[in-house]
C-alpha cells in the first residue's frame, strides 16, 4: 500500500440475523429511548404490530404509509406528529422511504433512529437525507440523521416480490459502484464496495432461482449493509446526483431509475479507476463492469431504460440540460436502454 488517503467511518450498531425483529424493543431500551414513534411502510404492517406490542409503555404513536422521495408535506406532518407525542426515538420499518421519513424528523428534532430495513436500499447506514418540494429534490449530509441501531432480519424480506427485490438490489449495487470513483473513495471504501457487490450479485442470482432462500436473502441484506457503509464514507457522485434529479423532478421510481442509469454512468466512469473496475468485475463474474451490470439487471427483469419507466425523450433531454455537466449521452442511452 503506497497511496495516502483519509477515511471517515460512522459509528453505529448492527444487529443481524433471522428473528432479530424480536430484539428491537431491547435495542430501544438500550438506547434509553422513552417515547418511540413507529414508522412503517404498507408492506411492513405485521412487523410494526409486533414491534409496537414489544415496546409496551415506550410506544408513543405510529405513522403508517410513506411516500418515496420524502415530499415536504409528508415530512412536515411527521415532524408535527413526533412533536405531539414528544418522541425521543423513531423506529423506521420498511424500505428507504420509511428510513428517509425518520431522517426528516431527526433533522429538526432531537431523536434517535432505530432502522429495521425490509429492502436493500442501504440508506440506514448513511447520514444522507433527502426531501422533495416543488418538483425538486434536495439532499444533504447530517450526523443527526444517522440511525443509532440497525436491525437486519432476513425473514422480513422473504416475501418481497421478485421485481421489488431485483430493483432494490440494483439500488444497492449503485451504492457499491459509485463508492469507488467519488472524490472521497479510498482503499477501504473500495474493499467494502467489492465485498458488497459480491454478496449482492450472489444473493440476487440465488433469489431469482429461489425467492424464499433465507441464506440468499441474508446475503442481500449483508451486501446492502456494506454498500450503504461504503457510500456513507465515499459520498455520492455523478450517478446519484443524476438519479436524484430524475426521480425528484419526474417522480420516477427510485430503485428502477438506478438500474437504468448505472450501466451508462459506469461505462463512462469505471475506466477512470481500473483497479476497482477489475475487482468489481471479478465480484460480478463479468468481463466488463458496465455490460455485466446491464445484463444482470436484464436477467432479473429490472427495467434498463428510462423510457420503460414513463420518461419521455423530451424530458430526458430536459434533465440533461438541467444537470451541471455534460451528461446528454449518458441520459439518452439510459432513456433508450442501450446495452453498454
Backbone as numpy.savetxt, mean C-alpha at the origin, in Angstrom:
# Nx Ny Nz CAx CAy CAz Cx Cy Cz
31.53 -3.75 0.38 30.67 -2.56 0.38 31.56 -1.32 0.38
31.50 -0.53 -0.67 32.34 0.65 -0.77 31.55 1.95 -0.79
30.28 1.89 -1.16 29.52 3.13 -1.27 29.09 3.68 0.09
28.97 4.99 0.18 28.49 5.65 1.39 26.99 5.88 1.25
26.27 5.80 2.35 24.84 6.06 2.29 24.31 6.43 3.67
23.13 7.02 3.69 22.41 7.34 4.93 21.07 6.63 4.85
20.75 5.88 5.90 19.50 5.12 5.92 18.70 5.49 7.16
17.42 5.77 6.97 16.52 6.03 8.09 15.51 4.90 8.18
15.42 4.28 9.35 14.39 3.26 9.56 13.39 3.77 10.58
12.17 3.24 10.53 11.10 3.74 11.39 10.69 2.68 12.39
10.63 3.09 13.64 10.30 2.16 14.71 8.83 1.75 14.62
8.56 0.52 14.94 7.19 0.02 14.93 7.20 -1.43 15.36
6.09 -1.88 15.87 5.97 -3.25 16.35 5.10 -4.04 15.35
5.57 -5.22 14.99 4.84 -6.09 14.06 4.47 -7.38 14.79
3.18 -7.70 14.74 2.68 -8.97 15.29 2.16 -9.77 14.10
2.79 -10.90 13.83 2.53 -11.62 12.57 2.15 -13.07 12.84
1.11 -13.54 12.14 0.79 -14.97 12.19 -0.70 -15.23 12.14
-1.09 -16.42 11.66 -2.50 -16.78 11.64 -3.13 -16.69 13.03
-4.28 -16.07 13.13 -4.96 -15.93 14.41 -4.54 -14.74 15.23
-3.62 -13.92 14.71 -3.12 -12.79 15.52 -4.15 -11.68 15.71
-5.28 -11.75 14.99 -6.35 -10.78 15.23 -6.76 -10.78 16.69
-6.69 -11.95 17.32 -7.11 -12.07 18.72 -6.16 -11.35 19.67
-5.03 -10.89 19.17 -4.07 -10.20 20.03 -4.22 -8.67 19.99
-5.16 -8.19 19.17 -5.31 -6.74 19.01 -5.61 -6.06 20.34
-6.54 -6.60 21.10 -6.92 -5.98 22.38 -5.72 -5.88 23.32
-4.90 -6.94 23.36 -3.71 -6.93 24.22 -2.71 -5.88 23.75
-2.59 -5.70 22.42 -1.68 -4.70 21.88 -2.17 -3.28 22.20
-3.47 -3.10 22.16 -4.06 -1.80 22.53 -3.77 -1.48 23.98
-3.91 -2.48 24.82 -3.61 -2.30 26.25 -2.13 -2.00 26.46
-1.28 -2.69 25.72 0.17 -2.48 25.83 0.55 -1.04 25.49
-0.15 -0.45 24.54 0.13 0.94 24.14 -0.46 1.95 25.12
-1.28 1.47 26.04 -1.89 2.39 27.01 -3.07 3.15 26.45
-3.64 2.67 25.36 -4.81 3.33 24.76 -6.04 3.07 25.65
-6.73 4.14 25.98 -7.90 4.03 26.86 -9.22 4.09 26.08
-9.20 4.79 24.95 -10.42 5.02 24.19 -10.13 4.80 22.71
-10.54 3.65 22.18 -10.16 3.25 20.82 -11.32 3.37 19.84
-11.09 4.10 18.76 -12.04 4.21 17.66 -11.67 3.15 16.62
-12.63 2.36 16.19 -12.38 1.29 15.22 -12.85 1.75 13.83
-11.98 1.63 12.84 -12.32 1.91 11.44 -12.25 0.61 10.68
-13.31 0.29 9.93 -13.33 -0.99 9.21 -13.89 -0.82 7.81
-13.25 -1.42 6.83 -13.78 -1.45 5.48 -14.97 -2.41 5.45
-15.74 -2.33 4.36 -16.94 -3.15 4.25 -16.68 -4.64 4.37
-15.56 -5.10 3.85 -15.26 -6.54 3.86 -14.66 -7.00 5.19
-14.38 -6.05 6.08 -13.72 -6.40 7.35 -14.66 -6.31 8.55
-15.97 -6.35 8.29 -16.93 -6.14 9.38 -16.86 -7.24 10.45
-16.72 -8.48 10.03 -16.67 -9.56 11.01 -15.43 -9.44 11.90
-14.30 -9.14 11.28 -13.07 -8.94 12.05 -13.22 -7.77 13.01
-13.87 -6.71 12.55 -14.08 -5.54 13.40 -14.99 -5.87 14.58
-15.99 -6.70 14.34 -16.88 -7.12 15.43 -16.10 -7.86 16.51
-15.19 -8.72 16.08 -14.38 -9.48 17.04 -13.47 -8.55 17.85
-12.84 -7.61 17.15 -11.97 -6.66 17.83 -12.77 -5.80 18.81
-13.92 -5.33 18.36 -14.77 -4.50 19.21 -15.14 -5.23 20.50
-15.51 -6.50 20.37 -15.88 -7.29 21.56 -14.68 -7.47 22.49
-13.50 -7.67 21.91 -12.30 -7.87 22.72 -11.84 -6.61 23.44
-12.15 -5.46 22.89 -11.72 -4.20 23.51 -12.48 -3.89 24.79
-13.70 -4.39 24.87 -14.56 -4.16 26.04 -14.67 -2.66 26.36
-14.28 -2.25 27.56 -14.49 -0.85 27.95 -13.58 0.13 27.21
-12.59 -0.37 26.51 -11.71 0.52 25.73 -12.31 0.90 24.38
-13.40 0.23 23.99 -14.04 0.56 22.72 -14.79 1.88 22.85
-14.52 2.82 21.92 -15.12 4.14 22.01 -16.10 4.45 20.88
-15.98 3.74 19.76 -16.85 4.04 18.63 -16.33 3.37 17.37
-17.11 3.51 16.31 -16.76 2.78 15.09 -17.15 3.57 13.84
-16.29 3.46 12.83 -16.58 4.01 11.51 -16.55 2.86 10.52
-17.70 2.58 9.92 -17.79 1.49 8.94 -17.83 2.07 7.54
-17.03 1.50 6.67 -17.00 1.97 5.29 -16.03 3.11 5.11
-15.19 3.00 4.13 -14.20 4.04 3.83 -14.20 4.28 2.32
-13.53 5.32 1.88 -13.44 5.59 0.44 -11.98 5.75 0.05
-11.63 5.25 -1.14 -10.24 5.31 -1.57 -9.81 6.77 -1.80
-8.53 6.99 -1.70 -7.89 8.30 -1.88 -8.24 9.29 -0.75
-8.97 8.85 0.29 -9.30 9.66 1.48 -9.80 11.06 1.10
-11.04 11.16 0.61 -11.60 12.49 0.33 -11.64 13.34 1.59
-11.41 14.64 1.44 -11.33 15.53 2.60 -12.60 15.48 3.44
-13.78 15.40 2.79 -15.02 15.40 3.58 -15.12 14.15 4.46
-14.60 13.02 3.97 -14.59 11.78 4.76 -13.59 11.92 5.91
-12.44 12.51 5.63 -11.42 12.72 6.65 -11.94 13.63 7.76
-12.62 14.71 7.37 -13.14 15.66 8.36 -14.20 15.01 9.25
-15.06 14.21 8.65 -16.09 13.51 9.44 -15.45 12.56 10.44
-14.38 11.87 10.02 -13.69 10.94 10.91 -12.99 11.69 12.04
-12.40 12.83 11.74 -11.75 13.64 12.78 -12.77 14.12 13.81
-13.94 14.52 13.31 -15.00 14.97 14.23 -15.45 13.83 15.13
-15.61 12.65 14.53 -16.03 11.47 15.32 -14.98 11.13 16.39
-13.71 11.17 16.01 -12.64 10.87 16.97 -12.64 11.86 18.12
-12.91 13.12 17.81 -12.95 14.15 18.83 -14.14 13.94 19.77
-15.28 13.58 19.17 -16.51 13.37 19.96 -16.35 12.26 20.98
-15.66 11.18 20.60 -15.52 10.04 21.51 -14.23 10.11 22.32
-13.50 11.23 22.14 -12.24 11.47 22.87 -11.27 10.30 22.70
-11.12 9.87 21.44 -10.24 8.74 21.14 -8.78 9.12 21.33
-8.03 8.22 21.96 -6.57 8.38 22.01 -5.90 7.25 21.22
-6.73 6.45 20.54 -6.22 5.38 19.69 -7.19 5.10 18.56
-6.66 4.67 17.41 -7.49 4.30 16.27 -7.03 2.92 15.79
-7.97 2.01 15.62 -7.66 0.69 15.09 -8.22 0.62 13.67
-7.35 0.48 12.69 -7.75 0.44 11.29 -7.71 -0.99 10.79
-8.87 -1.50 10.37 -8.96 -2.88 9.88 -9.42 -2.85 8.43
-8.56 -3.31 7.52 -8.91 -3.29 6.11 -7.71 -3.00 5.24
-7.96 -2.42 4.07 -6.89 -2.12 3.14 -6.30 -0.74 3.35
-5.63 -0.23 2.33 -4.95 1.04 2.44 -5.88 2.21 2.74
-7.14 2.11 2.31 -8.08 3.21 2.54 -8.44 3.33 4.03
-8.55 2.19 4.71 -8.83 2.22 6.15 -7.66 2.81 6.93
-6.46 2.35 6.57 -5.25 2.88 7.22 -5.10 4.36 6.89
-5.42 4.72 5.65 -5.32 6.12 5.23 -6.24 7.02 6.02
-7.44 6.55 6.34 -8.37 7.35 7.12 -7.89 7.50 8.57
-7.32 6.42 9.11 -6.73 6.51 10.45 -5.60 7.53 10.48
-4.80 7.55 9.42 -3.70 8.51 9.33 -4.22 9.94 9.26
-5.36 10.13 8.58 -5.95 11.46 8.48 -6.32 11.98 9.86
-6.80 11.08 10.72 -7.13 11.48 12.09 -5.85 11.81 12.87
-4.85 10.93 12.73 -3.60 11.11 13.48 -2.84 12.37 13.07
-3.13 12.86 11.88 -2.45 14.06 11.39 -2.84 15.30 12.18
-4.05 15.28 12.75 -4.54 16.47 13.46 -4.89 16.21 14.92
-4.75 14.97 15.37 -5.09 14.63 16.75 -4.02 13.74 17.35
-3.90 13.77 18.66 -2.89 12.97 19.36 -3.43 11.56 19.60
-3.34 10.71 18.58 -3.81 9.34 18.69 -2.73 8.37 18.22
-2.79 7.15 18.74 -1.90 6.08 18.31 -2.68 5.13 17.41
-2.05 4.70 16.32 -2.72 3.81 15.36 -2.26 2.37 15.53
-3.23 1.47 15.57 -2.97 0.03 15.44 -3.58 -0.38 14.11
-2.76 -0.90 13.20 -3.24 -1.26 11.87 -3.38 -2.78 11.76
-4.49 -3.21 11.15 -4.74 -4.63 10.90 -5.03 -4.77 9.40
-3.99 -4.93 8.57 -4.18 -4.94 7.12 -4.86 -6.22 6.64
-5.80 -6.04 5.70 -6.45 -7.20 5.08 -6.14 -7.26 3.58
-5.28 -6.35 3.11 -4.79 -6.40 1.73 -3.27 -6.22 1.79
-2.66 -5.98 0.64 -1.20 -5.91 0.58 -0.71 -4.50 0.26
-1.48 -3.50 0.70 -1.20 -2.10 0.36 0.13 -1.60 0.93
0.49 -2.07 2.14 1.79 -1.71 2.71 1.85 -0.36 3.39
0.79 0.45 3.29 0.84 1.80 3.86 0.94 1.78 5.38
0.61 0.62 5.98 0.70 0.50 7.44 2.14 0.61 7.94
3.12 0.44 7.04 4.52 0.50 7.45 5.17 1.85 7.15
4.38 2.80 6.66 4.97 4.07 6.24 4.39 5.27 7.00
5.15 6.36 7.08 4.63 7.60 7.66 4.04 8.52 6.60
3.64 7.94 5.46 3.10 8.73 4.34 1.58 8.80 4.44
1.03 10.00 4.28 -0.41 10.18 4.30 -0.86 10.80 2.97
-2.14 10.67 2.67 -2.68 11.25 1.45 -4.12 11.67 1.66
-4.53 12.74 1.00 -5.89 13.23 1.10 -6.27 13.89 -0.22
-7.53 13.69 -0.64 -7.97 14.20 -1.93 -9.05 15.26 -1.75
-8.89 16.36 -2.45 -9.87 17.45 -2.40 -9.91 18.15 -3.75
-11.13 18.38 -4.26 -11.28 19.11 -5.52 -10.56 18.47 -6.69
-10.52 17.13 -6.71 -9.87 16.45 -7.82 -8.36 16.48 -7.79
-7.80 16.79 -6.62 -6.34 16.83 -6.50 -5.92 16.11 -5.23
-4.94 15.22 -5.34 -4.48 14.45 -4.19 -3.21 15.05 -3.62
-3.24 15.33 -2.33 -2.07 15.85 -1.63 -1.49 14.74 -0.76
-0.18 14.58 -0.80 0.48 13.58 0.05 1.58 14.25 0.85
1.95 13.61 1.94 3.03 14.15 2.77 3.58 13.06 3.68
4.60 13.40 4.42 5.22 12.47 5.37 5.21 13.11 6.75
4.74 12.35 7.73 4.65 12.87 9.10 4.71 11.67 10.05
5.63 11.71 10.99 5.80 10.57 11.91 4.57 10.33 12.77
3.71 11.34 12.93 2.51 11.16 13.75 1.56 10.13 13.15
1.64 9.90 11.84 0.69 8.99 11.20 1.23 7.56 11.07
2.45 7.33 11.48 3.03 5.98 11.41 2.39 5.09 12.48
1.74 3.99 12.08 1.15 3.10 13.08 2.18 2.61 14.10
1.75 2.55 15.36 2.65 2.08 16.42 2.79 0.56 16.38
1.68 -0.11 16.04 1.67 -1.58 15.97 0.91 -2.02 14.73
1.45 -3.03 14.06 0.77 -3.61 12.90 0.55 -5.10 13.17
-0.70 -5.51 13.06 -1.07 -6.91 13.30 -1.41 -7.56 11.96
-0.58 -8.51 11.55 -0.79 -9.21 10.28 -1.35 -10.60 10.55
-2.60 -10.80 10.16 -3.23 -12.11 10.31 -3.61 -12.64 8.92
-2.84 -13.59 8.38 -3.12 -14.10 7.03 -4.53 -14.68 6.87
-5.13 -15.12 7.97 -6.48 -15.68 7.87 -7.49 -14.65 7.38
-7.21 -13.37 7.65 -8.12 -12.31 7.22 -8.09 -12.09 5.71
-7.09 -12.65 5.04 -6.95 -12.44 3.60 -7.34 -13.66 2.78
-7.74 -14.74 3.43 -8.00 -16.00 2.72 -9.09 -15.88 1.67
-10.07 -15.02 1.92 -11.20 -14.92 1.00 -11.18 -13.63 0.20
-10.01 -13.01 0.15 -9.84 -11.84 -0.71 -9.98 -12.31 -2.16
-10.89 -11.72 -2.95 -11.10 -12.19 -4.32 -9.82 -12.15 -5.14
-9.67 -13.08 -6.08 -8.44 -13.14 -6.88 -8.08 -11.81 -7.55
-9.08 -11.11 -8.08 -8.80 -9.84 -8.77 -8.27 -8.79 -7.80
-8.87 -8.73 -6.62 -8.42 -7.76 -5.60 -7.04 -8.15 -5.09
-6.83 -9.43 -4.88 -5.52 -9.94 -4.44 -4.42 -9.53 -5.40
-4.64 -9.82 -6.68 -3.61 -9.57 -7.69 -3.32 -8.08 -7.83
-4.36 -7.25 -7.82 -4.16 -5.80 -7.94 -3.40 -5.27 -6.72
-3.74 -5.77 -5.55 -3.07 -5.33 -4.33 -1.60 -5.73 -4.32
-1.31 -6.92 -4.84 0.09 -7.36 -4.95 0.85 -6.47 -5.94
0.18 -6.05 -7.02 0.81 -5.13 -7.97 1.19 -3.83 -7.27
0.31 -3.36 -6.41 0.57 -2.16 -5.61 1.82 -2.37 -4.74
1.88 -3.52 -4.07 3.03 -3.82 -3.21 4.32 -3.92 -4.01
4.24 -4.55 -5.18 5.44 -4.66 -6.03 5.92 -3.28 -6.49
4.98 -2.35 -6.65 5.37 -0.99 -7.01 6.21 -0.36 -5.90
5.87 -0.67 -4.65 6.67 -0.17 -3.52 8.10 -0.72 -3.59
8.20 -2.02 -3.90 9.53 -2.66 -4.00 10.37 -2.02 -5.09
9.79 -1.96 -6.28 10.56 -1.55 -7.45 10.97 -0.08 -7.35
10.05 0.78 -6.93 10.39 2.20 -6.83 11.44 2.44 -5.74
11.46 1.58 -4.72 12.39 1.78 -3.60 13.86 1.58 -3.98
14.14 1.15 -5.22 15.54 0.95 -5.61 16.10 2.10 -6.45
15.24 3.06 -6.87 15.78 4.13 -7.72 15.50 5.54 -7.20
14.86 5.69 -6.05 14.64 7.04 -5.52 15.96 7.64 -5.05
15.94 8.93 -4.76 17.15 9.61 -4.29 17.65 9.04 -2.97
16.74 8.56 -2.13 17.12 8.02 -0.82 17.35 6.51 -0.82
17.25 5.88 -1.99 17.49 4.43 -2.08 18.93 4.12 -1.68
19.11 2.98 -1.02 20.45 2.59 -0.55 20.51 1.06 -0.47
21.67 0.49 -0.14 21.76 -0.98 -0.12 20.78 -1.66 0.83
20.38 -0.99 1.91 19.44 -1.59 2.86 18.03 -1.63 2.26
17.60 -0.51 1.69 16.27 -0.51 1.07 16.24 -1.45 -0.13
17.36 -1.54 -0.84 17.42 -2.42 -2.00 17.26 -3.89 -1.59
18.00 -4.29 -0.57 17.93 -5.69 -0.11 16.54 -6.01 0.42
15.96 -5.07 1.16 14.59 -5.25 1.67 13.60 -5.39 0.52
13.76 -4.54 -0.50 12.86 -4.55 -1.64 12.97 -5.84 -2.44
14.18 -6.35 -2.59 14.38 -7.59 -3.35 13.74 -8.78 -2.63
13.91 -8.85 -1.31 13.29 -9.94 -0.55 11.77 -9.82 -0.60
11.27 -8.58 -0.54 9.83 -8.36 -0.64 9.31 -8.83 -2.00
10.01 -8.47 -3.06 9.58 -8.86 -4.40 9.57 -10.38 -4.56
10.56 -11.03 -3.96 10.63 -12.50 -4.03 9.40 -13.13 -3.34
9.10 -12.64 -2.15 7.95 -13.17 -1.40 6.63 -12.88 -2.11
6.50 -11.69 -2.65 5.26 -11.30 -3.32 5.04 -12.10 -4.61
6.11 -12.27 -5.37 5.98 -13.01 -6.64 5.67 -14.48 -6.37
6.41 -15.08 -5.43 6.17 -16.48 -5.07 4.75 -16.65 -4.53
4.36 -15.74 -3.65 3.03 -15.82 -3.05 1.92 -15.65 -4.06
2.09 -14.70 -4.99 1.03 -14.46 -5.98 0.85 -15.67 -6.89
1.95 -16.24 -7.35 1.84 -17.41 -8.23 1.16 -18.57 -7.51
1.45 -18.74 -6.23 0.83 -19.83 -5.46 -0.65 -19.55 -5.20
-0.99 -18.28 -4.95 -2.39 -17.93 -4.68 -3.24 -18.05 -5.94
-2.67 -17.76 -7.10 -3.39 -17.94 -8.36 -3.80 -19.42 -8.50
-2.91 -20.30 -8.11 -3.19 -21.74 -8.20 -4.13 -22.21 -7.09
-3.97 -21.62 -5.88 -4.78 -22.05 -4.73 -5.07 -20.84 -3.84
-6.21 -20.17 -4.05 -6.51 -18.92 -3.36 -6.54 -19.00 -1.83
-6.81 -20.17 -1.27 -6.90 -20.27 0.20 -5.67 -20.94 0.81
-4.55 -20.93 0.10 -3.29 -21.47 0.62 -2.76 -20.50 1.68
-2.80 -20.91 2.95 -2.44 -20.01 4.05 -0.96 -19.63 4.01
-0.12 -20.55 3.56 1.31 -20.22 3.45 1.55 -19.17 2.37
0.85 -19.30 1.26 0.98 -18.31 0.19 0.47 -16.95 0.65
-0.66 -16.95 1.34 -1.21 -15.70 1.87 -0.25 -15.06 2.89
0.39 -15.89 3.69 1.38 -15.39 4.65 2.56 -14.77 3.92
3.01 -15.42 2.85 4.09 -14.89 2.03 3.74 -13.51 1.50
2.50 -13.34 1.06 2.07 -12.06 0.50 2.07 -10.96 1.57
1.57 -11.27 2.76 1.57 -10.27 3.83 2.99 -9.93 4.27
3.84 -10.93 4.34 5.26 -10.72 4.68 5.90 -9.81 3.63
5.64 -10.10 2.36 6.19 -9.28 1.28 5.67 -7.86 1.33
4.39 -7.71 1.62 3.79 -6.37 1.71 4.40 -5.57 2.85
4.65 -6.24 3.96 5.30 -5.60 5.12 6.67 -5.08 4.73
7.47 -5.91 4.09 8.82 -5.51 3.67 8.77 -4.42 2.60
7.82 -4.54 1.67 7.70 -3.55 0.60 7.39 -2.18 1.18
6.46 -2.14 2.13 6.14 -0.88 2.79 7.31 -0.33 3.57
8.07 -1.22 4.20 9.25 -0.81 4.95 10.29 -0.18 4.03
10.51 -0.79 2.87 11.47 -0.26 1.91 11.04 1.11 1.42
9.75 1.23 1.09 9.25 2.51 0.58 9.32 3.60 1.64
9.04 3.23 2.90 9.08 4.22 3.99 10.45 4.88 4.08
11.50 4.10 3.90 12.86 4.63 4.00 13.34 5.27 2.71
12.97 4.67 1.57 13.47 5.17 0.29 12.66 6.34 -0.25
11.42 6.47 0.23 10.57 7.53 -0.29 10.00 7.18 -1.65
9.27 8.11 -2.24 8.63 7.85 -3.52 9.31 8.65 -4.63
9.08 8.20 -5.87 9.65 8.86 -7.03 8.61 9.07 -8.09
9.05 9.06 -9.33 8.19 9.39 -10.46 6.96 8.47 -10.54
7.14 7.18 -10.24 6.02 6.24 -10.39 4.87 6.61 -9.46
5.15 6.72 -8.15 4.07 7.01 -7.20 3.47 8.39 -7.43
4.30 9.36 -7.76 3.77 10.70 -8.01 2.81 10.70 -9.20
3.15 9.94 -10.23 2.28 9.85 -11.40 0.98 9.12 -11.06
1.08 8.05 -10.29 -0.13 7.30 -9.90 -1.04 8.12 -9.01
-0.46 8.92 -8.11 -1.28 9.79 -7.26 -1.99 10.85 -8.10
-1.31 11.38 -9.11 -1.93 12.36 -10.00 -3.11 11.72 -10.75
-2.87 10.54 -11.33 -3.92 9.86 -12.09 -5.09 9.46 -11.20
-4.77 8.90 -10.04 -5.83 8.43 -9.14 -6.64 9.56 -8.54
-5.94 10.60 -8.06 -6.62 11.71 -7.41 -7.43 12.56 -8.36
-6.94 12.75 -9.59 -7.61 13.62 -10.56 -8.76 12.91 -11.27
-8.55 11.64 -11.61 -9.55 10.93 -12.43 -10.24 9.80 -11.67
-9.98 9.73 -10.35 -10.62 8.74 -9.48 -10.43 7.31 -9.98
-9.23 7.01 -10.45 -8.94 5.65 -10.90 -8.66 4.77 -9.68
-8.92 3.47 -9.77 -8.63 2.57 -8.65 -7.12 2.53 -8.37
-6.77 2.71 -7.12 -5.37 2.92 -6.73 -4.46 1.77 -7.15
-4.81 0.54 -6.75 -3.91 -0.59 -7.00 -3.78 -0.90 -8.49
-4.91 -0.88 -9.21 -4.88 -1.19 -10.64 -4.08 -0.15 -11.44
-4.12 1.09 -10.99 -3.34 2.14 -11.65 -1.86 1.83 -11.56
-1.42 1.33 -10.40 -0.02 0.91 -10.24 0.35 -0.17 -11.25
-0.55 -1.13 -11.44 -0.25 -2.25 -12.34 -0.07 -1.78 -13.78
-0.85 -0.79 -14.19 -0.75 -0.29 -15.56 0.49 0.57 -15.77
0.84 1.35 -14.77 1.92 2.33 -14.91 3.31 1.74 -14.63
3.39 0.83 -13.64 4.70 0.35 -13.18 5.59 -0.24 -14.28
5.10 -1.14 -15.13 5.99 -1.69 -16.15 6.57 -0.61 -17.08
5.77 0.43 -17.34 6.22 1.48 -18.25 7.27 2.38 -17.60
7.07 2.71 -16.33 8.09 3.50 -15.60 9.36 2.67 -15.43
9.19 1.39 -15.12 10.34 0.49 -14.92 11.18 0.39 -16.18
10.54 0.34 -17.32 11.24 0.28 -18.61 12.22 1.45 -18.76
11.84 2.62 -18.22 12.67 3.82 -18.34 13.69 3.93 -17.21
13.24 3.63 -15.98 14.06 3.91 -14.80 15.00 2.77 -14.39
14.59 1.52 -14.56 15.39 0.39 -14.06 16.81 0.33 -14.63
17.01 0.66 -15.93 18.38 0.62 -16.45 19.35 1.57 -15.73
18.81 2.55 -15.00 19.67 3.48 -14.25 20.28 2.81 -13.02
19.69 1.71 -12.57 20.18 1.00 -11.37 20.42 -0.47 -11.74
21.46 -0.77 -12.50 21.64 -2.12 -13.05 21.77 -3.22 -12.00
22.44 -2.94 -10.88 22.58 -3.98 -9.85 21.22 -4.35 -9.27
20.44 -3.36 -8.89 19.12 -3.61 -8.33 18.21 -4.26 -9.36
18.32 -3.82 -10.61 17.51 -4.40 -11.70 17.79 -5.89 -11.82
19.06 -6.27 -11.78 19.43 -7.68 -11.90 18.92 -8.50 -10.71
19.01 -7.92 -9.51 18.55 -8.62 -8.32 17.03 -8.81 -8.33
16.31 -7.79 -8.78 14.86 -7.90 -8.86 14.44 -8.88 -9.95
15.19 -8.91 -11.04 14.90 -9.87 -12.11 15.07 -11.31 -11.61
16.08 -11.51 -10.79 16.26 -12.85 -10.20 15.09 -13.19 -9.28
14.63 -12.20 -8.51 13.50 -12.43 -7.59 12.23 -12.78 -8.35
12.03 -12.14 -9.50 10.83 -12.38 -10.31 11.01 -13.53 -11.29
12.25 -14.04 -11.38 12.58 -15.12 -12.32 12.25 -14.70 -13.76
12.81 -13.54 -14.14 12.58 -13.02 -15.48 13.88 -12.47 -16.06
13.95 -12.36 -17.38 15.14 -11.81 -18.03 15.10 -10.30 -18.13
13.90 -9.72 -18.02 13.78 -8.27 -18.08 12.73 -7.82 -17.08
13.07 -6.88 -16.21 12.21 -6.51 -15.09 10.87 -5.93 -15.56
10.93 -4.98 -16.49 9.69 -4.34 -16.94 8.75 -5.34 -17.60
9.30 -6.17 -18.48 8.49 -7.18 -19.17 7.98 -8.23 -18.20
8.84 -8.61 -17.25 8.46 -9.59 -16.24 7.29 -9.13 -15.39
7.31 -7.85 -15.00 6.20 -7.29 -14.23 4.91 -7.31 -15.05
5.02 -6.84 -16.29 3.86 -6.81 -17.19 3.26 -8.20 -17.36
4.10 -9.19 -17.61 3.62 -10.56 -17.84 3.02 -11.16 -16.57
3.61 -10.83 -15.41 3.08 -11.32 -14.14 1.67 -10.77 -13.91
1.50 -9.48 -14.16 0.18 -8.86 -13.98 -0.83 -9.43 -14.97
-0.40 -9.65 -16.20 -1.29 -10.24 -17.20 -1.73 -11.65 -16.78
-0.76 -12.43 -16.29 -1.07 -13.80 -15.86 -2.05 -13.81 -14.69
-1.96 -12.76 -13.86 -2.84 -12.66 -12.69 -4.15 -11.96 -13.03
-4.30 -11.60 -14.32 -5.52 -10.95 -14.82 -5.76 -9.57 -14.19
-4.68 -8.85 -13.95 -4.79 -7.45 -13.52 -4.74 -6.58 -14.78
-5.63 -5.61 -14.92 -5.57 -4.75 -16.09 -4.20 -4.08 -16.22
-3.64 -4.11 -17.41 -2.32 -3.51 -17.63 -2.41 -2.28 -18.53
-3.61 -1.74 -18.67 -3.77 -0.49 -19.42 -4.69 0.45 -18.66
-4.39 1.74 -18.74 -5.24 2.76 -18.12 -6.56 2.87 -18.87
-6.52 2.54 -20.13 -7.74 2.55 -20.94 -8.78 1.58 -20.36
-8.32 0.42 -19.92 -9.22 -0.57 -19.34 -9.83 -0.10 -18.03
-9.20 0.88 -17.39 -9.71 1.42 -16.13 -10.66 2.59 -16.35
-10.90 2.93 -17.64 -11.87 3.97 -17.96 -11.28 5.32 -18.29
-9.94 5.41 -18.34 -9.30 6.69 -18.67 -9.32 6.88 -20.19
-9.70 8.07 -20.65 -9.69 8.33 -22.08 -8.28 8.75 -22.51
-8.01 8.65 -23.79 -6.70 9.06 -24.30 -6.47 10.55 -24.05
-7.53 11.33 -24.18 -7.41 12.77 -23.93 -7.04 13.04 -22.48
-7.65 12.31 -21.56 -7.31 12.48 -20.14 -5.87 12.06 -19.86
-5.43 11.00 -20.54 -4.04 10.54 -20.36 -3.06 11.62 -20.79
-3.31 12.22 -21.94 -2.42 13.28 -22.43 -2.49 14.51 -21.53
-3.69 14.79 -21.03 -3.87 15.92 -20.09 -3.05 15.69 -18.82
-3.09 14.46 -18.31 -2.32 14.12 -17.11 -0.82 14.27 -17.37
-0.37 13.83 -18.53 1.06 13.96 -18.87 1.47 15.41 -18.92
0.59 16.28 -19.42 0.88 17.71 -19.48 0.96 18.33 -18.10
0.14 17.81 -17.17 0.10 18.36 -15.81 1.27 17.91 -14.95
1.94 16.84 -15.37 3.02 16.28 -14.54 4.31 17.08 -14.74
5.01 17.38 -13.63 6.27 18.16 -13.74 7.44 17.33 -14.26
7.42 17.05 -15.53 8.46 16.23 -16.15 7.91 15.62 -17.43
8.80 15.12 -18.26 8.38 14.56 -19.54 7.99 13.10 -19.36
6.69 12.85 -19.26 6.22 11.48 -19.04 5.21 11.05 -20.12
5.16 11.80 -21.23 4.12 11.51 -22.23 4.24 10.10 -22.77
5.46 9.64 -23.06 5.63 8.29 -23.59 5.20 7.24 -22.56
5.60 7.45 -21.29 5.21 6.52 -20.23 3.69 6.44 -20.13
3.04 7.59 -20.11 1.58 7.62 -19.93 0.84 7.04 -21.13
1.29 7.36 -22.34 0.60 6.83 -23.52 0.77 5.32 -23.64
1.95 4.81 -23.28 2.15 3.36 -23.28 1.32 2.70 -22.19
1.22 3.34 -21.03 0.41 2.80 -19.95 -1.07 2.85 -20.31
-1.46 3.89 -21.04 -2.87 3.98 -21.46 -3.21 2.84 -22.42
-2.32 2.59 -23.35 -2.57 1.56 -24.36 -2.31 0.14 -23.86
-1.53 0.03 -22.75 -1.17 -1.32 -22.26 -0.15 -1.99 -23.15
0.81 -1.21 -23.63 1.85 -1.75 -24.52 2.85 -2.57 -23.71
3.13 -3.77 -24.19 4.11 -4.62 -23.49 5.50 -4.00 -23.63
6.23 -3.82 -22.52 7.56 -3.18 -22.57 8.54 -3.93 -23.47
